[in-house]
PDB file of C-alpha atoms and ligand atoms in Angstrom:
ATOM      1  CA  MET A   1      32.014 -17.742 -45.214  1.00 58.00           C
ATOM      2  CA  SER A   2      31.030 -14.876 -43.175  1.00 55.00           C
ATOM      3  CA  LYS A   3      27.186 -14.870 -44.053  1.00 60.00           C
ATOM      4  CA  LYS A   4      26.999 -18.724 -42.471  1.00 59.00           C
ATOM      5  CA  PRO A   5      27.792 -18.137 -39.257  1.00 58.00           C
ATOM      6  CA  PRO A   6      25.463 -14.932 -38.380  1.00 57.00           C
ATOM      7  CA  ALA A   7      22.597 -16.787 -40.313  1.00 53.00           C
ATOM      8  CA  ALA A   8      22.739 -20.055 -38.171  1.00 51.00           C
ATOM      9  CA  LYS A   9      22.900 -17.655 -35.474  1.00 56.00           C
ATOM     10  CA  LYS A  10      19.651 -15.661 -36.270  1.00 56.00           C
ATOM     11  CA  GLU A  11      17.799 -19.310 -36.722  1.00 55.00           C
ATOM     12  CA  GLU A  12      18.928 -20.429 -33.463  1.00 55.00           C
ATOM     13  CA  ALA A  13      18.309 -17.224 -31.672  1.00 51.00           C
ATOM     14  CA  PRO A  14      14.244 -17.111 -32.130  1.00 53.00           C
ATOM     15  CA  ALA A  15      13.990 -20.527 -31.756  1.00 52.00           C
ATOM     16  CA  ALA A  16      15.545 -20.091 -28.452  1.00 49.00           C
ATOM     17  CA  ALA A  17      13.755 -17.184 -27.006  1.00 53.00           C
ATOM     18  CA  THR A  18      10.344 -18.937 -28.155  1.00 56.00           C
ATOM     19  CA  PRO A  19      10.309 -21.421 -25.203  1.00 57.00           C
ATOM     20  CA  ALA A  20      11.275 -18.843 -22.596  1.00 56.00           C
ATOM     21  CA  ALA A  21       8.890 -16.149 -23.771  1.00 52.00           C
ATOM     22  CA  ALA A  22       5.852 -18.789 -23.747  1.00 51.00           C
ATOM     23  CA  ALA A  23       6.772 -19.666 -20.424  1.00 54.00           C
ATOM     24  CA  GLU A  24       7.476 -15.835 -19.387  1.00 56.00           C
ATOM     25  CA  ALA A  25       3.407 -15.269 -20.712  1.00 53.00           C
ATOM     26  CA  ALA A  26       2.408 -18.111 -18.856  1.00 54.00           C
ATOM     27  CA  ALA A  27       3.465 -17.512 -15.205  1.00 54.00           C
ATOM     28  CA  PRO A  28       2.693 -13.490 -15.549  1.00 54.00           C
ATOM     29  CA  ALA A  29      -1.147 -14.990 -16.466  1.00 51.00           C
ATOM     30  CA  LYS A  30      -1.230 -17.462 -13.355  1.00 54.00           C
ATOM     31  CA  LYS A  31       0.184 -14.645 -11.145  1.00 54.00           C
ATOM     32  CA  ALA A  32      -2.432 -12.453 -12.825  1.00 52.00           C
ATOM     33  CA  GLU A  33      -5.870 -14.707 -12.064  1.00 56.00           C
ATOM     34  CA  LYS A  34      -4.233 -15.415  -8.370  1.00 56.00           C
ATOM     35  CA  GLY A  35      -4.174 -11.614  -7.801  1.00 55.00           C
ATOM     36  CA  LYS A  36      -7.688 -10.985  -9.294  1.00 58.00           C
ATOM     37  CA  LYS A  37      -8.945 -13.777  -6.728  1.00 60.00           C
ATOM     38  CA  GLU A  38      -6.892 -12.359  -3.661  1.00 62.00           C
ATOM     39  CA  LYS A  39      -7.879  -8.643  -4.507  1.00 59.00           C
ATOM     40  CA  LYS A  40     -11.582  -9.660  -5.010  1.00 67.00           C
ATOM     41  CA  HIS A  41     -12.783  -9.995  -1.225  1.00 66.00           C
ATOM     42  CA  ARG A  42     -12.264  -6.822   0.078  1.00 70.00           C
ATOM     43  CA  GLN A  43     -12.073  -3.482  -0.418  1.00 72.00           C
ATOM     44  CA  GLU A  44     -10.475  -0.423   1.230  1.00 73.00           C
ATOM     45  CA  LYS A  45     -11.944   1.785   3.241  1.00 77.00           C
ATOM     46  CA  GLY A  46     -11.267   5.309   4.875  1.00 82.00           C
ATOM     47  CA  VAL A  47     -12.491   7.489   7.455  1.00 82.00           C
ATOM     48  CA  HIS A  48     -15.082   8.734   4.536  1.00 83.00           C
ATOM     49  CA  ALA A  49     -16.952   5.331   4.473  1.00 83.00           C
ATOM     50  CA  MET A  50     -18.089   6.197   8.126  1.00 86.00           C
ATOM     51  CA  TYR A  51     -19.829   8.780   7.268  1.00 87.00           C
ATOM     52  CA  LYS A  52     -22.854   9.599   4.974  1.00 89.00           C
ATOM     53  CA  VAL A  53     -24.156  12.896   3.966  1.00 89.00           C
ATOM     54  CA  GLU A  54     -27.364  13.687   3.012  1.00 89.00           C
ATOM     55  CA  GLY A  55     -28.082  17.646   2.489  1.00 91.00           C
ATOM     56  CA  ALA A  56     -26.986  19.263   5.738  1.00 91.00           C
ATOM     57  CA  LYS A  57     -26.827  16.081   7.537  1.00 91.00           C
ATOM     58  CA  VAL A  58     -24.072  14.036   8.917  1.00 87.00           C
ATOM     59  CA  SER A  59     -25.015  10.406  10.011  1.00 89.00           C
ATOM     60  CA  ARG A  60     -22.568   7.830  10.959  1.00 88.00           C
ATOM     61  CA  ALA A  61     -22.495   4.205   9.216  1.00 88.00           C
ATOM     62  CA  ARG A  62     -21.193   2.389  12.656  1.00 89.00           C
ATOM     63  CA  PRO A  63     -21.904   2.393  16.389  1.00 91.00           C
ATOM     64  CA  THR A  64     -19.342   4.555  18.199  1.00 93.00           C
ATOM     65  CA  CYS A  65     -17.213   2.676  21.078  1.00 94.00           C
ATOM     66  CA  GLU A  66     -19.065   3.205  24.174  1.00 92.00           C
ATOM     67  CA  ARG A  67     -15.590   2.890  26.242  1.00 94.00           C
ATOM     68  CA  CYS A  68     -13.824   5.103  23.809  1.00 95.00           C
ATOM     69  CA  GLY A  69     -16.268   7.779  23.228  1.00 91.00           C
ATOM     70  CA  PRO A  70     -17.374   9.851  19.837  1.00 90.00           C
ATOM     71  CA  GLY A  71     -14.391   9.257  17.311  1.00 88.00           C
ATOM     72  CA  TYR A  72     -13.653   5.686  17.873  1.00 92.00           C
ATOM     73  CA  PHE A  73     -15.341   3.565  15.473  1.00 92.00           C
ATOM     74  CA  MET A  74     -16.252   0.301  15.779  1.00 93.00           C
ATOM     75  CA  GLY A  75     -15.715  -2.531  13.186  1.00 93.00           C
ATOM     76  CA  ASP A  76     -19.034  -3.937  11.213  1.00 92.00           C
ATOM     77  CA  HIS A  77     -18.812  -7.893  11.542  1.00 93.00           C
ATOM     78  CA  HIS A  78     -21.261 -10.150  10.810  1.00 94.00           C
ATOM     79  CA  ASP A  79     -22.735 -10.722  14.171  1.00 95.00           C
ATOM     80  CA  ARG A  80     -20.879  -8.315  16.363  1.00 95.00           C
ATOM     81  CA  TYR A  81     -19.569  -4.779  16.478  1.00 95.00           C
ATOM     82  CA  THR A  82     -15.772  -4.518  17.908  1.00 96.00           C
ATOM     83  CA  CYS A  83     -13.837  -1.591  18.806  1.00 96.00           C
ATOM     84  CA  GLY A  84      -9.854  -1.588  17.494  1.00 94.00           C
ATOM     85  CA  HIS A  85      -8.471   0.787  20.053  1.00 95.00           C
ATOM     86  CA  CYS A  86      -9.837  -0.840  23.486  1.00 96.00           C
ATOM     87  CA  GLY A  87     -11.582  -4.413  22.221  1.00 95.00           C
ATOM     88  CA  PHE A  88     -14.728  -3.518  23.385  1.00 95.00           C
ATOM     89  CA  THR A  89     -17.302  -5.955  21.597  1.00 95.00           C
ATOM     90  CA  ARG A  90     -20.474  -5.349  21.346  1.00 93.00           C
ATOM     91  CA  TYR A  91     -22.849  -8.219  19.575  1.00 94.00           C
ATOM     92  CA  LYS A  92     -26.052  -7.515  17.379  1.00 90.00           C
ATOM     93  CA  GLN A  93     -29.012  -8.033  18.412  1.00 86.00           C
ATOM     94  CA  LYS A  94     -31.897  -9.392  16.570  1.00 76.00           C
TER      95      LYS A  94
HETATM   96 ZN1   ZN B   1     -13.025   1.011  22.662  1.00 95.14          ZN
END
């Protein structure tokens, strides 16, 4: 008598766990796919990205703001440079 109830419980437990596990496995997979798409568009950049070092020379990869002076780099957009400090915008000339 004591053997039957545990055996029945053991059979029920995996059967109940399987659908739940399958649902859990499916949900993270969807989230991971979405996360990849969102992460794809831009890499984080630090201040080091604004400078290029060639030997002993240092060059700046972006123009500095005319209003704020050196030390304030302007954001590089497809058609313009914009200062995040004062809002100054300079359009790229072609
Ligand atoms: Zn500025």
